[in-house]
PDB file of C-alpha atoms in Angstrom:
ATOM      1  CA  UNK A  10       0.000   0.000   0.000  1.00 95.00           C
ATOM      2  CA  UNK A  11       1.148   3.572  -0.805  1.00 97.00           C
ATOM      3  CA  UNK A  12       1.106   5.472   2.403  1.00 98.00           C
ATOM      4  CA  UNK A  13       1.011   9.131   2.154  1.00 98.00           C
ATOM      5  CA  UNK A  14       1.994  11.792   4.856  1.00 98.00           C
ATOM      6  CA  UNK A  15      -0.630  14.717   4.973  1.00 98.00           C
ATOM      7  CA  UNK A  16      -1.887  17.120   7.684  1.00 97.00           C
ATOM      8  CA  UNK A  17      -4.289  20.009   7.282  1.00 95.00           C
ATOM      9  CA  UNK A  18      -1.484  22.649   8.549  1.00 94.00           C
ATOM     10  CA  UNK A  19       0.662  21.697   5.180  1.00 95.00           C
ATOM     11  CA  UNK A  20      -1.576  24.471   3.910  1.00 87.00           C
ATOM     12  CA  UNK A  21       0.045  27.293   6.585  1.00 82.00           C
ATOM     13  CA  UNK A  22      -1.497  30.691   5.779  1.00 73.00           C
ATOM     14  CA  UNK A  23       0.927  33.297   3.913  1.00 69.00           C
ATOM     15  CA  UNK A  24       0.036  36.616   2.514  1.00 69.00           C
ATOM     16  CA  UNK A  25      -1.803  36.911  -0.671  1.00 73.00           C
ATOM     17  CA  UNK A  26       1.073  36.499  -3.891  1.00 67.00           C
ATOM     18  CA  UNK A  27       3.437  35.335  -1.528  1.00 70.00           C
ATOM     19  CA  UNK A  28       6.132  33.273  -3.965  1.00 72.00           C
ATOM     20  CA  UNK A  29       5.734  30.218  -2.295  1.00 79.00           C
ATOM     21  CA  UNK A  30       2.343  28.339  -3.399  1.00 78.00           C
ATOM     22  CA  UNK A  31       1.344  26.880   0.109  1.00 79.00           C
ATOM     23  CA  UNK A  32      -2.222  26.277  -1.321  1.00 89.00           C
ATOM     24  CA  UNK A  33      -0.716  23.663  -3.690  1.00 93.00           C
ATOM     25  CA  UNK A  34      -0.542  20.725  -0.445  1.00 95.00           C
ATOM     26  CA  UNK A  35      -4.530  20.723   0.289  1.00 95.00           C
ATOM     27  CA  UNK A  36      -5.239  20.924  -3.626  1.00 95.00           C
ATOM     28  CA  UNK A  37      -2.634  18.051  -4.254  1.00 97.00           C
ATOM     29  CA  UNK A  38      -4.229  15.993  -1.752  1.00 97.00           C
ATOM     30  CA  UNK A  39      -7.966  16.756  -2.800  1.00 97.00           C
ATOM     31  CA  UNK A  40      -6.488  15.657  -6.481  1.00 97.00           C
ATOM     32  CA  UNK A  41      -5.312  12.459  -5.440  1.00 98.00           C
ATOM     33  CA  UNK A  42      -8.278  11.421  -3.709  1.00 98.00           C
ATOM     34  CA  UNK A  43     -11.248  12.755  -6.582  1.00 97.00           C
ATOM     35  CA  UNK A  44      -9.028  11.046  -9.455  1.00 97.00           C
ATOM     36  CA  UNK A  45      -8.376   7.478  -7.123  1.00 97.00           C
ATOM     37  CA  UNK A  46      -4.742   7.512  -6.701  1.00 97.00           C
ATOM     38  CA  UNK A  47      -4.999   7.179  -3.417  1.00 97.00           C
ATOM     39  CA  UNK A  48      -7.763   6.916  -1.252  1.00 97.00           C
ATOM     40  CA  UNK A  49      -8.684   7.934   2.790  1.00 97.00           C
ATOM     41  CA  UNK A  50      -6.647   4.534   3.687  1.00 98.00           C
ATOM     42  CA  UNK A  51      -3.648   5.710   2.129  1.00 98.00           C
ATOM     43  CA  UNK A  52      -3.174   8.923   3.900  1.00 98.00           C
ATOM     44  CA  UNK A  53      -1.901   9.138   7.348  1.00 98.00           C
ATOM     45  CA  UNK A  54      -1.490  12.395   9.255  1.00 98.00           C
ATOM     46  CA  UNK A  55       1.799  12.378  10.909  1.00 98.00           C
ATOM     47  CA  UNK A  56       3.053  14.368  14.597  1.00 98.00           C
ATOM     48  CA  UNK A  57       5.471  16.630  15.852  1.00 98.00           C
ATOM     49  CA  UNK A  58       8.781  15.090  15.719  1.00 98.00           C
ATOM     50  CA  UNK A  59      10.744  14.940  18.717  1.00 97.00           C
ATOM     51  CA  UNK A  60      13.185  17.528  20.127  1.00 97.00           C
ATOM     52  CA  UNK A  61      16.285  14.533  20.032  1.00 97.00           C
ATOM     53  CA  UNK A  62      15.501  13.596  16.427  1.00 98.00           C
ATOM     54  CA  UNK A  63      15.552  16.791  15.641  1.00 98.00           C
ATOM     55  CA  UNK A  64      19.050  17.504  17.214  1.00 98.00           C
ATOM     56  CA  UNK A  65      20.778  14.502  15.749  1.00 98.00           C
ATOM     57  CA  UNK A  66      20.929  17.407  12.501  1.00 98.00           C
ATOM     58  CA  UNK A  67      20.047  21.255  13.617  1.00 98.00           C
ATOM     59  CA  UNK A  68      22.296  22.161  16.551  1.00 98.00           C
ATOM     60  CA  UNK A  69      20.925  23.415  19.708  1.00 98.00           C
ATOM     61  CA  UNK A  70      21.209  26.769  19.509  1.00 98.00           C
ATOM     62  CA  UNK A  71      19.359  27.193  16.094  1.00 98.00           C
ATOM     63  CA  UNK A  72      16.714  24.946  17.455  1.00 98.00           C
ATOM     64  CA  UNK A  73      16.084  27.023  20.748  1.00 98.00           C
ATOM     65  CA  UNK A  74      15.829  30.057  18.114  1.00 97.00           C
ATOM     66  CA  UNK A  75      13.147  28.460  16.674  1.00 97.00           C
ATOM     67  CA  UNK A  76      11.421  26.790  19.108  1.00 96.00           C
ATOM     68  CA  UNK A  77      11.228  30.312  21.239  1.00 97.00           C
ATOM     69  CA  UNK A  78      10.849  32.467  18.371  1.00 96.00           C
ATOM     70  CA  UNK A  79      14.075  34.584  18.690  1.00 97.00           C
ATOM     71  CA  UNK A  80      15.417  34.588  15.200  1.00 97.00           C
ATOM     72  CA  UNK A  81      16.906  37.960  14.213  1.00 95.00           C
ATOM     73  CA  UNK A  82      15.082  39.530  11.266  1.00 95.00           C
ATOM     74  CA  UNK A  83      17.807  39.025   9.278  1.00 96.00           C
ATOM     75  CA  UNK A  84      18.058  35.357   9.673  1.00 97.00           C
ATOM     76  CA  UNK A  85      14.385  35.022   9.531  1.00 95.00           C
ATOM     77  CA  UNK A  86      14.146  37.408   5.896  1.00 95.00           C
ATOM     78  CA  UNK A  87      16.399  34.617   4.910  1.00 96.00           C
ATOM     79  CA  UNK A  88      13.995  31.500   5.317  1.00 95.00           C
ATOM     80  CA  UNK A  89      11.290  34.277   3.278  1.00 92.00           C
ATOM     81  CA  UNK A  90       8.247  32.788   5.685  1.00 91.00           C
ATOM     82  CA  UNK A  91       6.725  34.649   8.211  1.00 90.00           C
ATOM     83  CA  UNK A  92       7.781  33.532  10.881  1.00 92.00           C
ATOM     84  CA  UNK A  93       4.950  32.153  14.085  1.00 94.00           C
ATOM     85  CA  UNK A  94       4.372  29.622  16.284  1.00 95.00           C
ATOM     86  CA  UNK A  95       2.079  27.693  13.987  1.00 95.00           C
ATOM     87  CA  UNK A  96       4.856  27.720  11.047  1.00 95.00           C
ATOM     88  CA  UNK A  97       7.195  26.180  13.480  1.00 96.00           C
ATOM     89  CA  UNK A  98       4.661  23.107  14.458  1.00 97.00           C
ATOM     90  CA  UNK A  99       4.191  22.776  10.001  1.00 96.00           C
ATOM     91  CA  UNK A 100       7.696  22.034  10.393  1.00 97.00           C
ATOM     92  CA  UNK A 101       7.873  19.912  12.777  1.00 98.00           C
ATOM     93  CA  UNK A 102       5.016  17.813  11.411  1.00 98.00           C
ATOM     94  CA  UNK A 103       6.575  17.727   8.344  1.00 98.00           C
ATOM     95  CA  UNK A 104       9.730  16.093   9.745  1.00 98.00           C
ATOM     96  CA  UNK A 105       7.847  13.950  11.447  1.00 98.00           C
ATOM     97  CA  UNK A 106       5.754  13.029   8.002  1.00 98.00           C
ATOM     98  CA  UNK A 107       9.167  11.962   6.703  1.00 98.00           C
ATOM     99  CA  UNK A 108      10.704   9.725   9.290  1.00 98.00           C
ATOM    100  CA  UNK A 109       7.153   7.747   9.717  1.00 98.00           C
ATOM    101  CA  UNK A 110       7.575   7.351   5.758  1.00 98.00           C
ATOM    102  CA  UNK A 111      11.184   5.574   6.399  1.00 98.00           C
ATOM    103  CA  UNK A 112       9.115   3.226   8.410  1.00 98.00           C
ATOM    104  CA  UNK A 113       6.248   2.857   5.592  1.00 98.00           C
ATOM    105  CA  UNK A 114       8.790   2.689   3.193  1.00 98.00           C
ATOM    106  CA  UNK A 115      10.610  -0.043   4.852  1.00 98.00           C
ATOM    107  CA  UNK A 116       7.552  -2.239   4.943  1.00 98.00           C
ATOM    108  CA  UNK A 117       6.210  -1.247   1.513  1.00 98.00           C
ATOM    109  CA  UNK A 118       9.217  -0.386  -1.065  1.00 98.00           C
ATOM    110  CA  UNK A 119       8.202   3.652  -1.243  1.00 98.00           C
ATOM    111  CA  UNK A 120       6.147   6.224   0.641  1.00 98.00           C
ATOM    112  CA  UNK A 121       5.552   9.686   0.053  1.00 98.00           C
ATOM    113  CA  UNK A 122       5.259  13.310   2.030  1.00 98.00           C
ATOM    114  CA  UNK A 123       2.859  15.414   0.432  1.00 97.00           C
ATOM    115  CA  UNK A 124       5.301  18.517   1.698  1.00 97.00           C
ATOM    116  CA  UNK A 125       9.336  18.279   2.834  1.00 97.00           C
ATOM    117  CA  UNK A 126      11.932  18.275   0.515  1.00 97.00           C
ATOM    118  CA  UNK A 127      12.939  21.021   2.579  1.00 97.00           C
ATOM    119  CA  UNK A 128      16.713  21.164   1.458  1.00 98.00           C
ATOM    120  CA  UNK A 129      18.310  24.604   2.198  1.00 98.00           C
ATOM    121  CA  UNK A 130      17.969  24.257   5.773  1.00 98.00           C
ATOM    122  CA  UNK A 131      21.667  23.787   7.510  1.00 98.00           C
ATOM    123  CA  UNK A 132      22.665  22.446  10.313  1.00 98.00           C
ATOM    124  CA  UNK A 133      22.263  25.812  12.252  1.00 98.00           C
ATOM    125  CA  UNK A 134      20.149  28.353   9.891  1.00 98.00           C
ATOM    126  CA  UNK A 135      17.320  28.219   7.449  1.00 97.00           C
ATOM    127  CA  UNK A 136      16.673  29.445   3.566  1.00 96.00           C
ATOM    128  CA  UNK A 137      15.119  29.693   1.025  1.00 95.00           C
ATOM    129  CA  UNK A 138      11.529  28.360   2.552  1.00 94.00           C
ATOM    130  CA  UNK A 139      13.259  25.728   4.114  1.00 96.00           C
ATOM    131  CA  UNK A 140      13.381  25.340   7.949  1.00 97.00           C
ATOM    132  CA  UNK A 141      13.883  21.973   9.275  1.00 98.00           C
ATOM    133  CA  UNK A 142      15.851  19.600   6.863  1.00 98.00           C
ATOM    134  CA  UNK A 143      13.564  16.516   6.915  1.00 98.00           C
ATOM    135  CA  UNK A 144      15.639  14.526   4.716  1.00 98.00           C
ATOM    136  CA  UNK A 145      18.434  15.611   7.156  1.00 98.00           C
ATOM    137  CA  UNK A 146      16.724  14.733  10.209  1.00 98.00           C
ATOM    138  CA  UNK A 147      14.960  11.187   8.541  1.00 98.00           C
ATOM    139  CA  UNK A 148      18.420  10.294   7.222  1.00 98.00           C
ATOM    140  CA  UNK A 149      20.100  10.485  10.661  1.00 98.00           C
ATOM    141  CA  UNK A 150      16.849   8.384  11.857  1.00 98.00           C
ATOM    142  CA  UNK A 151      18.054   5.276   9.560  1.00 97.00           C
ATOM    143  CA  UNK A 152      21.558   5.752  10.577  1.00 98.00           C
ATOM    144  CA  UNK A 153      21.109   5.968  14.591  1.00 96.00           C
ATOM    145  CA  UNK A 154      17.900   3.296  14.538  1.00 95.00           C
ATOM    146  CA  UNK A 155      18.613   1.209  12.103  1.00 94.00           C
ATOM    147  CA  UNK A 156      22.057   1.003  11.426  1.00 96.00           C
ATOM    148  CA  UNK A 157      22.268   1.733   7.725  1.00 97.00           C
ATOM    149  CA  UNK A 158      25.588   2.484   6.462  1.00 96.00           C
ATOM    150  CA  UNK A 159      24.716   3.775   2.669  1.00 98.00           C
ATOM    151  CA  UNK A 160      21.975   6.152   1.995  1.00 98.00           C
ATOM    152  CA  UNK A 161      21.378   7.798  -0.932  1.00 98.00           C
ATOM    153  CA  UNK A 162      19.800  11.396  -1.202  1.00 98.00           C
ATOM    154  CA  UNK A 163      18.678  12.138  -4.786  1.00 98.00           C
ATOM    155  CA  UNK A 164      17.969  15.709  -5.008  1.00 98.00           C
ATOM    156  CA  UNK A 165      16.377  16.668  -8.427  1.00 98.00           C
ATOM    157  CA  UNK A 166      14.873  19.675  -7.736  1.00 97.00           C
ATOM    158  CA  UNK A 167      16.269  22.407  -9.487  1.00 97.00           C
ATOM    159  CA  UNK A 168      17.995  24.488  -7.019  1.00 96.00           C
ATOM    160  CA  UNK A 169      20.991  22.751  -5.023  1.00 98.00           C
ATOM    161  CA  UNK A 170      20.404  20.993  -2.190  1.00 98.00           C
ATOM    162  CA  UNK A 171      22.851  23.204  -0.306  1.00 98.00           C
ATOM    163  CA  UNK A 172      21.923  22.694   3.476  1.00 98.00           C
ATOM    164  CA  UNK A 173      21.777  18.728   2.671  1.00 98.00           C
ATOM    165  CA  UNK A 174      24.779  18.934   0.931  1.00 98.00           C
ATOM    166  CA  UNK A 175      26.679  20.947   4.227  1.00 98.00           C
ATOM    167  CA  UNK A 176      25.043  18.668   6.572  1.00 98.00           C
ATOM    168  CA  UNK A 177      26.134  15.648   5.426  1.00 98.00           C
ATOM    169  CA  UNK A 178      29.755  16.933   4.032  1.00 97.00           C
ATOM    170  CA  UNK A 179      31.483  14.423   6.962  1.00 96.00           C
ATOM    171  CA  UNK A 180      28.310  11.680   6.972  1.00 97.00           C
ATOM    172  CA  UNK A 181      29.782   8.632   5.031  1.00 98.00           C
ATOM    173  CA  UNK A 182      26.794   6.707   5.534  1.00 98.00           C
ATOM    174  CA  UNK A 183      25.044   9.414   3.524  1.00 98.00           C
ATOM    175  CA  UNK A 184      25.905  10.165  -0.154  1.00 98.00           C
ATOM    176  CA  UNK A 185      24.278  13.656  -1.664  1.00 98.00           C
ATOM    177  CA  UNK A 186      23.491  13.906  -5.059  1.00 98.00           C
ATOM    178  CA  UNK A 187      22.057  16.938  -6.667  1.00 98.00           C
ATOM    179  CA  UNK A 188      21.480  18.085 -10.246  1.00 98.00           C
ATOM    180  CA  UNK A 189      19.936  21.214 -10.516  1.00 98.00           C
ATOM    181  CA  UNK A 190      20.596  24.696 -12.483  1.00 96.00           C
ATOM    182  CA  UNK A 191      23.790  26.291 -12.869  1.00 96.00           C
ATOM    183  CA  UNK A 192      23.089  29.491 -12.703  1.00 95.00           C
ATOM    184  CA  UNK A 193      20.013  29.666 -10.514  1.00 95.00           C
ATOM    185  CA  UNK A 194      19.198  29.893  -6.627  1.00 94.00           C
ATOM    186  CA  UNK A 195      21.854  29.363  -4.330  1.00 95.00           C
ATOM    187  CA  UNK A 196      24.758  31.428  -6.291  1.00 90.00           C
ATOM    188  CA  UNK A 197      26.894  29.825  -3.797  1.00 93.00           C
ATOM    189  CA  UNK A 198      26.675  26.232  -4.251  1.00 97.00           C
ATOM    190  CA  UNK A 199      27.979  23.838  -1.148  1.00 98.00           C
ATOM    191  CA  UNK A 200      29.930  20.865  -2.428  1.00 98.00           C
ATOM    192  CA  UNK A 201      27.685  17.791  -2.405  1.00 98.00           C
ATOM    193  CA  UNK A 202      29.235  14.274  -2.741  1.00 98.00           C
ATOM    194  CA  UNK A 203      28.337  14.801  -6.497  1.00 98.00           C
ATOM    195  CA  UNK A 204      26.977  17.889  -8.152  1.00 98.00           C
ATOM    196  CA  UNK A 205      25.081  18.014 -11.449  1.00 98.00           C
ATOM    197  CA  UNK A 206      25.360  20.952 -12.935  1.00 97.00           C
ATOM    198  CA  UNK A 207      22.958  22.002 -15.699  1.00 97.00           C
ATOM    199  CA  UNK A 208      22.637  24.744 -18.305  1.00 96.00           C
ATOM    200  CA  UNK A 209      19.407  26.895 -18.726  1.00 97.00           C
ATOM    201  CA  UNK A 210      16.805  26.303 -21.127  1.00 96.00           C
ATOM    202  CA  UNK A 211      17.436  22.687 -21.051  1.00 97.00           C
ATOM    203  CA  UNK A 212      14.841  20.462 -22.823  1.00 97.00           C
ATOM    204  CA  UNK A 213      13.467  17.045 -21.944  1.00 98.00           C
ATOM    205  CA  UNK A 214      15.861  14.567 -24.021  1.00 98.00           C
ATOM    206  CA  UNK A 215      19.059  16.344 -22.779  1.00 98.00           C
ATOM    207  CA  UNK A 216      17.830  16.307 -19.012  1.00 98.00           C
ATOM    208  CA  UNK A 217      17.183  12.677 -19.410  1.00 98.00           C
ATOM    209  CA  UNK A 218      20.370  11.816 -21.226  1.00 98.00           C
ATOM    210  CA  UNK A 219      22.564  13.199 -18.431  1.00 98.00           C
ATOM    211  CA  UNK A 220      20.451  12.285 -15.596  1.00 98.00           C
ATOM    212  CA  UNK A 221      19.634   8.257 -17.087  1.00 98.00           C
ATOM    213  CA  UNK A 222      23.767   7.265 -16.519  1.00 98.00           C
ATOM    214  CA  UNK A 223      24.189   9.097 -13.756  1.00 98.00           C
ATOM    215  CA  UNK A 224      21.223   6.956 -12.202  1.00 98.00           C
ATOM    216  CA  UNK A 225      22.771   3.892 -13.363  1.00 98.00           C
ATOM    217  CA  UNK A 226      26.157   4.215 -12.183  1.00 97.00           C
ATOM    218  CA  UNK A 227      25.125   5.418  -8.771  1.00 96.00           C
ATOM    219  CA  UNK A 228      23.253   2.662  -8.163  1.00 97.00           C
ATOM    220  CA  UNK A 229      25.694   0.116  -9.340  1.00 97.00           C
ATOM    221  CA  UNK A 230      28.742   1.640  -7.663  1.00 96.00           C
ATOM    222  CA  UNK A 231      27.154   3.070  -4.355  1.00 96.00           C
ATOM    223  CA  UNK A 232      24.648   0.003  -4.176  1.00 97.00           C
ATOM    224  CA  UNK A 233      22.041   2.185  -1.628  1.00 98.00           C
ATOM    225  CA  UNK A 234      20.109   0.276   0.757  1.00 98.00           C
ATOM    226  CA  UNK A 235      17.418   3.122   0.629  1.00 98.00           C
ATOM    227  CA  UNK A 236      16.907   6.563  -0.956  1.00 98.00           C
ATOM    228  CA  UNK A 237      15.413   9.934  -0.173  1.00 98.00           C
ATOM    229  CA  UNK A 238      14.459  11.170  -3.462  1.00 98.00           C
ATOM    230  CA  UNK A 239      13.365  15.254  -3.564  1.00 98.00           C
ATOM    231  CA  UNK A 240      10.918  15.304  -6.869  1.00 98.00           C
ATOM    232  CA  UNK A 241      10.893  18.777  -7.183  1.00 97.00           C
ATOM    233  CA  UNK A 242       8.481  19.725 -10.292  1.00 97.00           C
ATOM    234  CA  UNK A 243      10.377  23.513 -10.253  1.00 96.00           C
ATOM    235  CA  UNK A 244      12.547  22.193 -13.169  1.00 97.00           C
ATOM    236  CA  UNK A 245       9.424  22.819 -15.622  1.00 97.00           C
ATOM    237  CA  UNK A 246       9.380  25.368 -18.560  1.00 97.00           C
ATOM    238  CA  UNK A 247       6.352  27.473 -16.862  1.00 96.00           C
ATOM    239  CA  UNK A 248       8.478  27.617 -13.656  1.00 93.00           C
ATOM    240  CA  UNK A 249       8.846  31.101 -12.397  1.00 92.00           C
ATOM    241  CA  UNK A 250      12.267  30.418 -10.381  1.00 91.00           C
ATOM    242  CA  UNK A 251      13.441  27.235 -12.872  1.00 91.00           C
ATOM    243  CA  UNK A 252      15.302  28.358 -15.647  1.00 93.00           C
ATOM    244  CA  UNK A 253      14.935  24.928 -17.226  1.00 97.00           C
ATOM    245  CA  UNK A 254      13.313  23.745 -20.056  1.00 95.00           C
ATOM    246  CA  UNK A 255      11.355  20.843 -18.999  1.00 97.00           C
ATOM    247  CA  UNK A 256       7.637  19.748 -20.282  1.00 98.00           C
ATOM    248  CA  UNK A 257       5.378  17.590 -18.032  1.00 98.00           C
ATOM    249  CA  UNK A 258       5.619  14.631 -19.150  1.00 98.00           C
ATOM    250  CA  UNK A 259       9.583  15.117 -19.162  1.00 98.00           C
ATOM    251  CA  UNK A 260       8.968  15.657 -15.567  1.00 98.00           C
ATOM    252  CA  UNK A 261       7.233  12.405 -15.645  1.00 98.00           C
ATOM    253  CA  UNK A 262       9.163  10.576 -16.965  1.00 98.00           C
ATOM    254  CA  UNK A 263      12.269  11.805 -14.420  1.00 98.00           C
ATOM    255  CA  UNK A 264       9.482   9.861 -12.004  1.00 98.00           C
ATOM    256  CA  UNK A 265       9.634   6.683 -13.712  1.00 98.00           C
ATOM    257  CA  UNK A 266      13.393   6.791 -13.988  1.00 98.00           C
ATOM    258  CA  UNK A 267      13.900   6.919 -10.413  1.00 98.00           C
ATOM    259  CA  UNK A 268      11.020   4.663  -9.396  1.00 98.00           C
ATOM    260  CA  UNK A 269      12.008   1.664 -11.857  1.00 98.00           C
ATOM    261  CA  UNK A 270      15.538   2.355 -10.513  1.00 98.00           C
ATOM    262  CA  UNK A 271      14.790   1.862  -6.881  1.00 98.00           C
ATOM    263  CA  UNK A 272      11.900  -0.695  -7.085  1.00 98.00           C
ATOM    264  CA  UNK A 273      13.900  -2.942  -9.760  1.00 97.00           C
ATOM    265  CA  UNK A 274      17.352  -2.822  -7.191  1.00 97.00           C
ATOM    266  CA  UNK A 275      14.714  -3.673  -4.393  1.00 97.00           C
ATOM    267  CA  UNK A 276      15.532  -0.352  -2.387  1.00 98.00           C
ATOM    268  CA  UNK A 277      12.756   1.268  -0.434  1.00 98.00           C
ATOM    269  CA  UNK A 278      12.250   5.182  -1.419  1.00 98.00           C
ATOM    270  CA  UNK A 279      10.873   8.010   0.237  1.00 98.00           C
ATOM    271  CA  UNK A 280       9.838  11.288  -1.369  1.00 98.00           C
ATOM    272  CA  UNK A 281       9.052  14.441  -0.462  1.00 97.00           C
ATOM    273  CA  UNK A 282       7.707  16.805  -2.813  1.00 94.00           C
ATOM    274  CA  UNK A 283      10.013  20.309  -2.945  1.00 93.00           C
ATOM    275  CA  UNK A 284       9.788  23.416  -5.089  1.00 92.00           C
ATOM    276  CA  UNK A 285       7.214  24.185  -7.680  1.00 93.00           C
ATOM    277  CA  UNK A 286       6.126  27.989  -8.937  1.00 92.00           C
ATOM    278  CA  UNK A 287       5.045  27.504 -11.795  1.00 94.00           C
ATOM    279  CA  UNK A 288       2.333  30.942 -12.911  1.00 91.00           C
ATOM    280  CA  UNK A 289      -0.638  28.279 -12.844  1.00 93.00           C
ATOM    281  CA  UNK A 290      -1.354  26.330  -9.571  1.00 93.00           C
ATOM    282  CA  UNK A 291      -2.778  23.859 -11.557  1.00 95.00           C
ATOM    283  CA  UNK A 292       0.393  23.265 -13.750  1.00 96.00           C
ATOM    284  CA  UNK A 293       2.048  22.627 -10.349  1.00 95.00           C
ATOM    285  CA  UNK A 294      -0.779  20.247  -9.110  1.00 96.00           C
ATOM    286  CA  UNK A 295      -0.520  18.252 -12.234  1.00 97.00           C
ATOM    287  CA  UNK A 296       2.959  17.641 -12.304  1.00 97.00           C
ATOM    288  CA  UNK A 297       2.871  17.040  -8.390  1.00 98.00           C
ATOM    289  CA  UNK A 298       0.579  14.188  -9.015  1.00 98.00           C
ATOM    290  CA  UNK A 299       2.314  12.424 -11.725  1.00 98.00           C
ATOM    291  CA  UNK A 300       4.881  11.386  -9.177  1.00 98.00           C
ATOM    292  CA  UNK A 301       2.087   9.649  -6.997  1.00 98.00           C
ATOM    293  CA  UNK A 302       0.720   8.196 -10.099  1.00 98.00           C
ATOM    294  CA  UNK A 303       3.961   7.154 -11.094  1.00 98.00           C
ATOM    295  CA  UNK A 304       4.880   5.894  -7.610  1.00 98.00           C
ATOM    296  CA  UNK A 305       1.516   3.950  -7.390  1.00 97.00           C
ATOM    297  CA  UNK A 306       1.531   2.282 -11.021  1.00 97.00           C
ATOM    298  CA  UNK A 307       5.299   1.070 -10.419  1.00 98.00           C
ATOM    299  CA  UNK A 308       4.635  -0.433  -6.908  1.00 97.00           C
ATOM    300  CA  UNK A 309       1.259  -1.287  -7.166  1.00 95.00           C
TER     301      UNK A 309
END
């Protein structure tokens, strides 16, 4: 079964033409259910993580800043979300939503968080709409509760995964991989364990070509015994902040890629959804839901 991490406060309030689509969680879920991907069954709504999971990845200090609201407004202008009480407990649920998916994942072959993919957070600030780094924090869950010794974070979104990538810089259990834009969002790239590069205005057979080997050799060499992969749909033509020159069904077909990858090798996968601003909300919901549609026609 395809278990799905939602709660009603993925849809946290922001100010009208905010950049960051929050109203695209609720209308992804409400998608899923009217067209049958998934159904009530499927979804689960996850809890607050707990203050030692989360400090296995954010240190204590930055933690404390959040948790009592005493960023400065500098560091706070840098996440670009107002900051409150009740976007604090998103975050935390969100976390949460991803380490319950290891588990799900672990007894299924993939789940998926309707929100996450949260990776500019560091260690000890936030970015770029990110807060908490729940691949971060679900990664160090495997590694501390399981034991796992080689975990693979696929990060496809178009903008680095920068805070993963600094996290994990002296992790060898964890391997980062990110292909995203050149010359988009962050200017100043961290180094991951391997860094994709990738010029603007790229179309859907060139993405493909680069990203199909890279797949292939990753999983032969590094042999995973799971994966985080971050499906972010941001690498679309329509996107506002993409740069690239991906279609939908390019973006689609990125999906299958992965999820053949992982189920054929036997590796359970969790996702979590990251950017997407494209102009139309629906463009983003569409996309959004190939990856569950993908995910479910692959596994079951």
């Amino acid at each position: 079964m395809l278990k799905v991490a939602y709660h009603p406060r993925y849809g946290h309030p922001v100010e009208e033409g905010h950049r960051f689509p929050m109203d695209k969680y609720p209308l992804l879920m409400e998608q899923l259910l009217f067209e049958g991907t998934i159904t009530e069954e499927n979804l689960f709504v996850p809890n607050p993580v707990k203050e030692e999971d989360i400090l296995t990845t954010h240190t204590l200090e930055y933690w404390q800043k959040l948790k009592h609201q005493t960023l400065t407004y500098h560091e706070a202008r840098k996440i670009g979300l107002p900051m409150s009480d009740d976007l604090i407990l998103r975050e935390l649920i969100i976390t949460q939503g991803t380490i319950d998916c290891v588990e799900y994942a672990l007894k299924y072959g993939v789940a998926m968080n309707i929100a996450g993919g949260t990776h500019h957070a560091y260690s000890e600030h936030g970015e770029g709409f990110c807060i908490l780094n729940d691949f971060g924090v679900a990664a160090n869950y495997l590694i501390r509760k399981k034991g796992y010794k080689r975990i693979l974070i696929l990060d496809l979104d178009v903008h680095q995964g920068n805070g993963t990538a600094e996290i994990f810089q002296n992790t060898p259990e964890v391997f980062t991989f990110s292909m995203h834009g050149a010359n988009n969002y962050p200017m100043k790239k961290e180094v991951s364990d391997l860094d994709i590069p990738l010029e603007d205005e790229m179309d859907d057979a060139t993405y493909l070509s680069i990203l199909k080997p890279q797949l292939d050799e990753l999983f032969e060499t590094l042999q995973p015994q799971f994966v985080f992969y971050l499906s972010g749909v941001d690498i679309l033509n329509t996107d506002k902040l993409g740069k690239l020159g991906m279609t939908i069904q390019g973006c689609k077909t990125r999906d299958e890629m992965v999820y053949h990858k992982c189920h054929e090798n036997g590796i359970p996968v969790v996702t979590s959804m990251g950017g997407g601003y494209s102009k139309k909300l629906s463009t983003i919901i569409e996309a959004h839901a190939n990856t569950f549609r993908v995910a479910n026609n692959i596994y079951f």
